[in-house]
PDB file of C-alpha atoms in Angstrom:
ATOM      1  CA  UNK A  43     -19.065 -62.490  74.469  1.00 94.00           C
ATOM      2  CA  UNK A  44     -17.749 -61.789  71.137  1.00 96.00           C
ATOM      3  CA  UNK A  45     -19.398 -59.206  68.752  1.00 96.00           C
ATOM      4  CA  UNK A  46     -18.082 -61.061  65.053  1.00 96.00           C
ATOM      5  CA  UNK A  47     -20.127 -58.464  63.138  1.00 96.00           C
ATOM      6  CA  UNK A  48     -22.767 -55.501  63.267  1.00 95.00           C
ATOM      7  CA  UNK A  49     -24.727 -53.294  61.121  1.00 95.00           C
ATOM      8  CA  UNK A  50     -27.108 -50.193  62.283  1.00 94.00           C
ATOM      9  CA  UNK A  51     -29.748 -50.665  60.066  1.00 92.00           C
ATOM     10  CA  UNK A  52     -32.310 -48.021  58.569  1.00 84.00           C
ATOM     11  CA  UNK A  53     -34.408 -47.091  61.877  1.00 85.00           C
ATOM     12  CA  UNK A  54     -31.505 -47.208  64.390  1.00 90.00           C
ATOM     13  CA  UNK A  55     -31.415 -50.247  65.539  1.00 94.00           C
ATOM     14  CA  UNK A  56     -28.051 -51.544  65.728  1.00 96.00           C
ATOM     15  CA  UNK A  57     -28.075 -55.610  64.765  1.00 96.00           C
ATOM     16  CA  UNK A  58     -24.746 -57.568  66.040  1.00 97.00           C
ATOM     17  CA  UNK A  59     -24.370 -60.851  65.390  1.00 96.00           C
ATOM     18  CA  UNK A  60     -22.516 -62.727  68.510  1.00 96.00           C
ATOM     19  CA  UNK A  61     -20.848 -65.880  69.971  1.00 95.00           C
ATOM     20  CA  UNK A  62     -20.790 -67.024  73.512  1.00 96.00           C
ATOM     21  CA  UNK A  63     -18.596 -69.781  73.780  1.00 94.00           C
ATOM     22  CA  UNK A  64     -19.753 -72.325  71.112  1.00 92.00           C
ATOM     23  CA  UNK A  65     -23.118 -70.082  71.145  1.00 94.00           C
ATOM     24  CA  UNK A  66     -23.981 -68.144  68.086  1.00 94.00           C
ATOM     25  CA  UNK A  67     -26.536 -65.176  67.968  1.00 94.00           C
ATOM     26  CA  UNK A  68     -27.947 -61.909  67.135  1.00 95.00           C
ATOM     27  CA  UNK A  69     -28.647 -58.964  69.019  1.00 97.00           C
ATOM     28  CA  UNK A  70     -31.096 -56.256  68.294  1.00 97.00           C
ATOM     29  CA  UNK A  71     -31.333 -53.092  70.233  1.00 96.00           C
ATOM     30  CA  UNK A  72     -32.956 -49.899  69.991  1.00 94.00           C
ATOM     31  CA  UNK A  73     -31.780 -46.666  70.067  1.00 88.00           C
ATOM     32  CA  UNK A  74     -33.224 -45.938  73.351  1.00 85.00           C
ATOM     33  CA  UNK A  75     -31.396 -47.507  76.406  1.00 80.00           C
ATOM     34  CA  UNK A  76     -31.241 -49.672  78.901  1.00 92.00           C
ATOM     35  CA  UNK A  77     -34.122 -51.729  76.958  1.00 95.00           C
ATOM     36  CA  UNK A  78     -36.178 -54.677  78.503  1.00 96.00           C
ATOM     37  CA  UNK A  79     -34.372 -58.067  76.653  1.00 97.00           C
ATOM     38  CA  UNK A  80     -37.295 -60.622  74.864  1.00 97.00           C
ATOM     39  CA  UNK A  81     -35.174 -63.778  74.509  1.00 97.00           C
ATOM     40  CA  UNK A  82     -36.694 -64.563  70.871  1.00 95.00           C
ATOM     41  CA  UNK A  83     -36.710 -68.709  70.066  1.00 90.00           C
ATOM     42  CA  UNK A  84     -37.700 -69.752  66.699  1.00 80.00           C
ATOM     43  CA  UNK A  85     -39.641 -73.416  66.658  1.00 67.00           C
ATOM     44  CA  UNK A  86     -38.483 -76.557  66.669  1.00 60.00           C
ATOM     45  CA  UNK A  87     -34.886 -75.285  66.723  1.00 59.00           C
ATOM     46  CA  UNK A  88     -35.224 -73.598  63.008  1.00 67.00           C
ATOM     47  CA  UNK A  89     -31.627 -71.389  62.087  1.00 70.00           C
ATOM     48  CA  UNK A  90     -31.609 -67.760  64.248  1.00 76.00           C
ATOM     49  CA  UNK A  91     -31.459 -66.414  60.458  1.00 77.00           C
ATOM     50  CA  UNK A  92     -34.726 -67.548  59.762  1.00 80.00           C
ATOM     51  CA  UNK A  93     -36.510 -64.524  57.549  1.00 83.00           C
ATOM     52  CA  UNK A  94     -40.097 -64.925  59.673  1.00 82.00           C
ATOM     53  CA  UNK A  95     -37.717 -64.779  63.107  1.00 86.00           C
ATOM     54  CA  UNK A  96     -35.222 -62.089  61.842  1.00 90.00           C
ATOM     55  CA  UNK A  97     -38.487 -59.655  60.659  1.00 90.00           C
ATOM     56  CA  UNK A  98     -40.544 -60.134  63.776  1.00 90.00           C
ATOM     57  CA  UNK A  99     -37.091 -59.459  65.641  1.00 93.00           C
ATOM     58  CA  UNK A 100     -36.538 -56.564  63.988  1.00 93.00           C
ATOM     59  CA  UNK A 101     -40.292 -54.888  64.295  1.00 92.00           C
ATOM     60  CA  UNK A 102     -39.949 -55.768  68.216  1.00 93.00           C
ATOM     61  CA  UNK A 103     -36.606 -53.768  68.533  1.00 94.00           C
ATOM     62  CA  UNK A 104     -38.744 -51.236  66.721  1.00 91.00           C
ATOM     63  CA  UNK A 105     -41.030 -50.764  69.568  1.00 90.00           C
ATOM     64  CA  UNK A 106     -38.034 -50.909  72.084  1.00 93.00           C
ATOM     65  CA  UNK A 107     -36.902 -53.945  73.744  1.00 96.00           C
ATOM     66  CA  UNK A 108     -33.703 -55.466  72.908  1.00 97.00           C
ATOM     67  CA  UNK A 109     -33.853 -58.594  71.195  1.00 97.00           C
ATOM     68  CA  UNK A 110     -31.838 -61.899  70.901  1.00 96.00           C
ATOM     69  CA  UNK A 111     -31.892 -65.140  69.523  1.00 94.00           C
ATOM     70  CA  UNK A 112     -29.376 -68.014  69.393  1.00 94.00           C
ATOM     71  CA  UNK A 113     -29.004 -71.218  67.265  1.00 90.00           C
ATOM     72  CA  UNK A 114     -29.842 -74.796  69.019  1.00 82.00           C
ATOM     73  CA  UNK A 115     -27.069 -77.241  69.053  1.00 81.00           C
ATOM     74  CA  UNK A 116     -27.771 -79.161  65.735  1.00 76.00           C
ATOM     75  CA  UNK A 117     -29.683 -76.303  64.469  1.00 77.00           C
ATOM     76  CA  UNK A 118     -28.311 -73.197  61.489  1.00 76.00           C
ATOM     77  CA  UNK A 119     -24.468 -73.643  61.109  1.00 73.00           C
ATOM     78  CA  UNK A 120     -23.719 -75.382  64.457  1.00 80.00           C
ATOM     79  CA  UNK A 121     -22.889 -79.434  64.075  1.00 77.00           C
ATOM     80  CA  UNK A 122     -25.443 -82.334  63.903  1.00 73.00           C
ATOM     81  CA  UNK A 123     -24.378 -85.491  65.882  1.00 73.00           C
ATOM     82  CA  UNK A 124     -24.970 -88.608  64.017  1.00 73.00           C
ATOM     83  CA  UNK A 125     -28.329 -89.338  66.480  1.00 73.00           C
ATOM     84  CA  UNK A 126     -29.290 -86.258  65.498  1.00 72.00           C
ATOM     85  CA  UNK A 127     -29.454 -86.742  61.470  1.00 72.00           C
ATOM     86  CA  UNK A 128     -30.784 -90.229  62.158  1.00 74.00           C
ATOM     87  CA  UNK A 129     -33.791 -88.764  64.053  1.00 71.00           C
ATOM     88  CA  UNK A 130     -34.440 -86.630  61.304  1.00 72.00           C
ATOM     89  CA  UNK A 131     -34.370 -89.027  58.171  1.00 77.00           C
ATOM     90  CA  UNK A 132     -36.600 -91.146  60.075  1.00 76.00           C
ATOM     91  CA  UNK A 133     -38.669 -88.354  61.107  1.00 72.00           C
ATOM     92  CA  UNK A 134     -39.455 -87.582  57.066  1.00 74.00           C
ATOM     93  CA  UNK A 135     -39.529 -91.197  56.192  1.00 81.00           C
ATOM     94  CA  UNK A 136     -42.674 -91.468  58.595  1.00 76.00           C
ATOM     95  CA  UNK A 137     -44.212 -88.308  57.789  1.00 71.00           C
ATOM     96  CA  UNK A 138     -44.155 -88.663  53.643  1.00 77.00           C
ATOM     97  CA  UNK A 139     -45.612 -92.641  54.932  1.00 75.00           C
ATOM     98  CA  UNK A 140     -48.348 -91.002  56.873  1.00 74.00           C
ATOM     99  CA  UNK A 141     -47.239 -93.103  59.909  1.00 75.00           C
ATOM    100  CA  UNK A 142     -47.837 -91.453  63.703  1.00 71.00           C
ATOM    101  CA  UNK A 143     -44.827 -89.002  63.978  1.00 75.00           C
ATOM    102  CA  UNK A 144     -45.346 -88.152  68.272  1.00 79.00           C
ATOM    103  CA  UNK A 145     -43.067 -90.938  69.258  1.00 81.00           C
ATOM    104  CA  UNK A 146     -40.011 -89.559  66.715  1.00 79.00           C
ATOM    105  CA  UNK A 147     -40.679 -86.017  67.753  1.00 81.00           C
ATOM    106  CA  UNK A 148     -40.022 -86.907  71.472  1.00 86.00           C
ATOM    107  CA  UNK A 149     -36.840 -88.348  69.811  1.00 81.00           C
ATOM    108  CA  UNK A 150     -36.113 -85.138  68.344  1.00 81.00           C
ATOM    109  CA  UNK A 151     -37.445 -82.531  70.383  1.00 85.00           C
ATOM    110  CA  UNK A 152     -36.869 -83.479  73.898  1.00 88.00           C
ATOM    111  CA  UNK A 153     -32.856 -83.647  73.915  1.00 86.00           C
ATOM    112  CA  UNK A 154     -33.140 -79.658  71.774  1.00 86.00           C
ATOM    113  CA  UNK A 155     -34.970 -78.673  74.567  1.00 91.00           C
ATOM    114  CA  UNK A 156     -32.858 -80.183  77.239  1.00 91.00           C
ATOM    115  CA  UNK A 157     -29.461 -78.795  75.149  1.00 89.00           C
ATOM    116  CA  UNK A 158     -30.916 -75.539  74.753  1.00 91.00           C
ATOM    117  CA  UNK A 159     -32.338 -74.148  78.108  1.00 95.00           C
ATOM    118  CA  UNK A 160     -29.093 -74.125  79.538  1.00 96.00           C
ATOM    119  CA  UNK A 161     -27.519 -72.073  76.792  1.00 95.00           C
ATOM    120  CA  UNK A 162     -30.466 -69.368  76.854  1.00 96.00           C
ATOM    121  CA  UNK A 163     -29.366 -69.369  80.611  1.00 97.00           C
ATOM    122  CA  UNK A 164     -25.750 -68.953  79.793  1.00 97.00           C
ATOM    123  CA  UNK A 165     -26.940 -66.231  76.736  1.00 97.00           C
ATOM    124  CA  UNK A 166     -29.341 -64.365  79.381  1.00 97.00           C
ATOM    125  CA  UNK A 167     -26.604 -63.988  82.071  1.00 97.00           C
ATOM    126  CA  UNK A 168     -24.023 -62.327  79.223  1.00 97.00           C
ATOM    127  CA  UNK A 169     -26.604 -60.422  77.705  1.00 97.00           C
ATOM    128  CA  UNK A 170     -28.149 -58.595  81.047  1.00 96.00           C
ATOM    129  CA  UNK A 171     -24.189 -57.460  81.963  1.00 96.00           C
ATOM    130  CA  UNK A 172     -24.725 -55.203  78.868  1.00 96.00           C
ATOM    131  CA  UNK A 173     -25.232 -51.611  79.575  1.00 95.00           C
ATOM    132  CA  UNK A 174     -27.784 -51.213  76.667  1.00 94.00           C
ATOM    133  CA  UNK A 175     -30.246 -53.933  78.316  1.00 96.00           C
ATOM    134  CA  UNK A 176     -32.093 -53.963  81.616  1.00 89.00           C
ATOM    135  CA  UNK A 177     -35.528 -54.284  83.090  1.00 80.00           C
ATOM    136  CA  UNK A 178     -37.335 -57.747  83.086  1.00 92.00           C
ATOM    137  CA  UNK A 179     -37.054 -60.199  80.189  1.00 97.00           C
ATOM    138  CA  UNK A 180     -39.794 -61.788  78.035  1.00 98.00           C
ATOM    139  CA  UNK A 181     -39.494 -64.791  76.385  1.00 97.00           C
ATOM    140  CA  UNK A 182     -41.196 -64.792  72.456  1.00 96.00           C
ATOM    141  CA  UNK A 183     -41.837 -68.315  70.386  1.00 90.00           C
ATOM    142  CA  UNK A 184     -40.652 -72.044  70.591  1.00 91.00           C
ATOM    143  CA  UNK A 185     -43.437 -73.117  73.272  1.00 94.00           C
ATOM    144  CA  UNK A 186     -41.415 -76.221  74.700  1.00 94.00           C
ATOM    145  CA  UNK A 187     -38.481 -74.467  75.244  1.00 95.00           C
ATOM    146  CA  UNK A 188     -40.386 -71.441  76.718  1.00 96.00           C
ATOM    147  CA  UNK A 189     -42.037 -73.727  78.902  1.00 97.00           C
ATOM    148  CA  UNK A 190     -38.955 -75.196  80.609  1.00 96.00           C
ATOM    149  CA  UNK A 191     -37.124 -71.457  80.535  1.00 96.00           C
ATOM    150  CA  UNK A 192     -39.910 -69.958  82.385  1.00 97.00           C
ATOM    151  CA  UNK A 193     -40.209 -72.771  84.793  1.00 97.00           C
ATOM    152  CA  UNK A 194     -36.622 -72.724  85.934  1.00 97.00           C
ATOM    153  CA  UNK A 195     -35.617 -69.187  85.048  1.00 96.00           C
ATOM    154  CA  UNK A 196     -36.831 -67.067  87.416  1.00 95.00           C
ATOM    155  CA  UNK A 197     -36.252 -63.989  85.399  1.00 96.00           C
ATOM    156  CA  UNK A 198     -38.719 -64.208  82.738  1.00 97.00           C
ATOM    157  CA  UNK A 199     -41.796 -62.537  83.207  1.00 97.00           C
ATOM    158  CA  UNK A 200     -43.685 -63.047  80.516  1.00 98.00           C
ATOM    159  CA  UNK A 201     -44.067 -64.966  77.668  1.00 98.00           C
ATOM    160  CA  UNK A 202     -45.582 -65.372  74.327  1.00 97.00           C
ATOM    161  CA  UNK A 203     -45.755 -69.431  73.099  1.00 96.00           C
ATOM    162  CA  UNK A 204     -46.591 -70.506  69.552  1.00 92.00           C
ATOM    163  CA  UNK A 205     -48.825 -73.479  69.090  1.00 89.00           C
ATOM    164  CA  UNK A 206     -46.964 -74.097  65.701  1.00 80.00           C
ATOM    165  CA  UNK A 207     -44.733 -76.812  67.297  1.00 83.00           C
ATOM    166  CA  UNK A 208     -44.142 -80.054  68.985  1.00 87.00           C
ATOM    167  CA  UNK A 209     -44.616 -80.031  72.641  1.00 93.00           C
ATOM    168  CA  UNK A 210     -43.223 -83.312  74.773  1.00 94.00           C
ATOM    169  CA  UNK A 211     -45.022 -84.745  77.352  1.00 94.00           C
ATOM    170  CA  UNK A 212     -42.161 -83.348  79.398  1.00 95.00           C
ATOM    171  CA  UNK A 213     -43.011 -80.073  79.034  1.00 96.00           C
ATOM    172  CA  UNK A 214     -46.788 -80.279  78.794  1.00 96.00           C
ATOM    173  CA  UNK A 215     -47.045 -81.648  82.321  1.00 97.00           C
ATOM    174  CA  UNK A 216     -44.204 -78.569  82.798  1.00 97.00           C
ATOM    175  CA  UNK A 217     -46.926 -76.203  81.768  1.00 97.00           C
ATOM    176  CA  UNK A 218     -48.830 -76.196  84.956  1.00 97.00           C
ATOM    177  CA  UNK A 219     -46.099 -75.067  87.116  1.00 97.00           C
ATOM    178  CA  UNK A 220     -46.281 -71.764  84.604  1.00 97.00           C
ATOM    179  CA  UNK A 221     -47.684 -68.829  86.538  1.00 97.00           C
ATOM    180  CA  UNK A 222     -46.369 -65.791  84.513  1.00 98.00           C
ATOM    181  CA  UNK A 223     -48.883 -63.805  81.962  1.00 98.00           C
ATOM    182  CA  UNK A 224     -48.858 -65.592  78.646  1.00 98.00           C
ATOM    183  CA  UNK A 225     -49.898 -64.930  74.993  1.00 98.00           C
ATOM    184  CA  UNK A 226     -50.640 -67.896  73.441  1.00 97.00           C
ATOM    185  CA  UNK A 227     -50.936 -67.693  69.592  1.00 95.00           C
ATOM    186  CA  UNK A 228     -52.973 -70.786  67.747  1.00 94.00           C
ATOM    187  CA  UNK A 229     -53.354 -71.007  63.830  1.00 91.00           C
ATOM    188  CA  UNK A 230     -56.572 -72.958  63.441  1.00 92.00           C
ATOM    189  CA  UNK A 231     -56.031 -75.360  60.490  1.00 91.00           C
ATOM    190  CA  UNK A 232     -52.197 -75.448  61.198  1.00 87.00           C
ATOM    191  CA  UNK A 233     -51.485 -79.035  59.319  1.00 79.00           C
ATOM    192  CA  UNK A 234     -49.163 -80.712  61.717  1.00 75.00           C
ATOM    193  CA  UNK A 235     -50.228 -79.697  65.077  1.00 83.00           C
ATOM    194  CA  UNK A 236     -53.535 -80.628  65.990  1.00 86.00           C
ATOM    195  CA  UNK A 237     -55.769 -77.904  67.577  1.00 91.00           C
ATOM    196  CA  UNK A 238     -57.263 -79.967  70.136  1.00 93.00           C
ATOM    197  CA  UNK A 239     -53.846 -80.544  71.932  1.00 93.00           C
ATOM    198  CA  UNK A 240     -53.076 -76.725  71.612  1.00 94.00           C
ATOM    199  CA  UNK A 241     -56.262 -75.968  73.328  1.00 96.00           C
ATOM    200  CA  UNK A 242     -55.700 -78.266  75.827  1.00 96.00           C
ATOM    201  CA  UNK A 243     -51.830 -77.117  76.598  1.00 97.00           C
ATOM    202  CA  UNK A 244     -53.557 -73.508  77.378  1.00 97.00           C
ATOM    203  CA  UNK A 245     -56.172 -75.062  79.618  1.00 97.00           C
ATOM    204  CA  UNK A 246     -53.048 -76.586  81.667  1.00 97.00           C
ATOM    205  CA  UNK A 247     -51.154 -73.418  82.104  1.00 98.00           C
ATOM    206  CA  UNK A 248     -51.232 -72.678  85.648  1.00 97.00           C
ATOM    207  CA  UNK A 249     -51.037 -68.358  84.750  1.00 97.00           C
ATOM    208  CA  UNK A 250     -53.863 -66.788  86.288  1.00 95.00           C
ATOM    209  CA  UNK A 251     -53.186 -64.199  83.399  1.00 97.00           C
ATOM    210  CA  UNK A 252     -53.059 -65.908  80.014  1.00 98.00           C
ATOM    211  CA  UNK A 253     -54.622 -65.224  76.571  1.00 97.00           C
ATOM    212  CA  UNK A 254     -55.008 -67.398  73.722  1.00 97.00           C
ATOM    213  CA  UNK A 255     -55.201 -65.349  70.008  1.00 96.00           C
ATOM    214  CA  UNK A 256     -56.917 -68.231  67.522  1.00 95.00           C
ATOM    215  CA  UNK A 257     -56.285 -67.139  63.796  1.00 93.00           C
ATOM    216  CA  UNK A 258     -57.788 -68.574  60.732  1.00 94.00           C
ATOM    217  CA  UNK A 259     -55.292 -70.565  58.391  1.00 90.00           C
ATOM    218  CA  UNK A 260     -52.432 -72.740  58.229  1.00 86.00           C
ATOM    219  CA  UNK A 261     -48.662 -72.860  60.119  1.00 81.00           C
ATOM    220  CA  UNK A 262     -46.952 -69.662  58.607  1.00 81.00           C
ATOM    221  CA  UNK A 263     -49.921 -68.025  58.286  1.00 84.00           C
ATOM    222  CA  UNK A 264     -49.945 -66.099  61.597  1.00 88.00           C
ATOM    223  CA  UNK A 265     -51.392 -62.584  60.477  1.00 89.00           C
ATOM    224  CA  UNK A 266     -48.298 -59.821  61.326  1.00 86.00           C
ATOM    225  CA  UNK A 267     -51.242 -58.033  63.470  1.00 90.00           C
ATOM    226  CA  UNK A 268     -50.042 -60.246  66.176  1.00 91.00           C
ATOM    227  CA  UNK A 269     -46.453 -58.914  65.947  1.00 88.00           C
ATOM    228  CA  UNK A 270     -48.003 -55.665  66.994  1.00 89.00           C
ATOM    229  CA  UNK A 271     -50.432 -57.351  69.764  1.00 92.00           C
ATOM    230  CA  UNK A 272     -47.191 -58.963  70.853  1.00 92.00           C
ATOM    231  CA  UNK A 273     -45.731 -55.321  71.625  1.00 92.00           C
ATOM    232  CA  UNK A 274     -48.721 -54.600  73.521  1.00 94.00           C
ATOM    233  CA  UNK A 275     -48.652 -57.742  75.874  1.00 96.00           C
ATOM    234  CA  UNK A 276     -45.346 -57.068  76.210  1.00 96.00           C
ATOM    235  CA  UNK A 277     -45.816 -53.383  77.057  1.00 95.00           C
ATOM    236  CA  UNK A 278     -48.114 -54.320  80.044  1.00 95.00           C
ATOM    237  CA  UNK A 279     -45.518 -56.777  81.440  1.00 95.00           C
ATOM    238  CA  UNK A 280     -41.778 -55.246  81.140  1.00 95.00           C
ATOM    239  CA  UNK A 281     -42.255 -51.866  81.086  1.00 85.00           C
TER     240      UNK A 281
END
């Protein structure tokens, strides 16, 4: 792991950003230590520097747990193949037609969530050698790759999913092999994800412990109230 830059910001928490191997990232952690890790994914593979990802990262080191994120292959500054960009431009040609888009997003999303699993593996097994982490680790966002994560990584223990993305099939029928407690947050009139296959994702988890938070309005429009809820679930799980 290499530390290519860090700043301790305002309230103590000291922000580093980080490569591991061909694996960029940035670590927040509290003051207080060893802290419990939340691996932090933003959806659909948007850039780790993300201003709704880097804020709720920041108010969650704020409540003290350490807190990481990476960027996907073909996501921020790291490379697009050429599949990659062609998935895309088709992906925007359909949508601005009005055409069905679930086909292209299995195009798209499946192969990010197959690429990235195994570098949150690779990022978790750096990041618990640190002295400043320790205790179990939550997992916070993209809901496909969360779903995969927590059904072949044995060390997360929680997780909180947004319904703001594209889900495969693949991970869908994943979901009911989930058994941890979840938080699952929903945005009712979110434009591009339709509510009824949200609804019925949370039916399929198999946790015996799992909440769904429904919020009035559209896809960024998750009130920061659940930031704070967030700390809460988490609070009840890894401390």
């Amino acid at each position: 792991m290499q530390i290519t830059s860090e700043q301790r910001l305002d309230d103590g928490i000291l922000e580093r950003e980080f490569t591991i191997g061909e694996i960029p990232g940035t670590l927040w952690t509290p003051a207080s230590a060893p802290a419990p890790l939340i691996l932090m994914a933003h959806n659909n593979g948007l850039p780790k520097g993300a201003s709704r990802l880097v804020a709720r990262a920041r108010h969650t080191a704020a409540y003290g747990y350490a807190v990481a994120t990476i960027d996907a292959r073909g996501c921020g500054d790291r490379p697009r193949s050429v599949a990659d960009e062609q998935a895309r431009a088709d992906l925007r040609r359909v949508m601005q037609a009005g055409e069905p888009v679930d086909e292209l997003f299995e195009s798209l999303i499946g192969p990010l969530v197959e690429n990235a699993v195994p570098e949150w593996q690779t990022t978790l097994d750096t990041l618990l050698s640190l002295p400043e982490i320790g205790g179990p680790v939550g997992f916070s966002g993209w809901t496909a790759v969360g779903i995969r994560l927590a059904v072949v990584e044995p060390r997360i223990a929680a997780a909180g999913f947004f319904a703001g993305g594209y889900v495969p099939r693949a991970q869908r029928e994943e979901a009911r092999q989930i058994t941890i407690p979840l938080l699952f947050l929903l945005q009712w009139d979110d434009e591009g994800n339709p509510r009824q296959r949200a609804l019925e994702l949370f039916d399929a988890f198999g946790s015996r412990e799992k909440t769904l938070h429904a919020n009035m309005g559209g896809h960024v429009g998750t009130p920061w109230f659940e930031v704070e809820d967030g700390g809460r679930f988490y609070d009840r799980h890894l401390r």
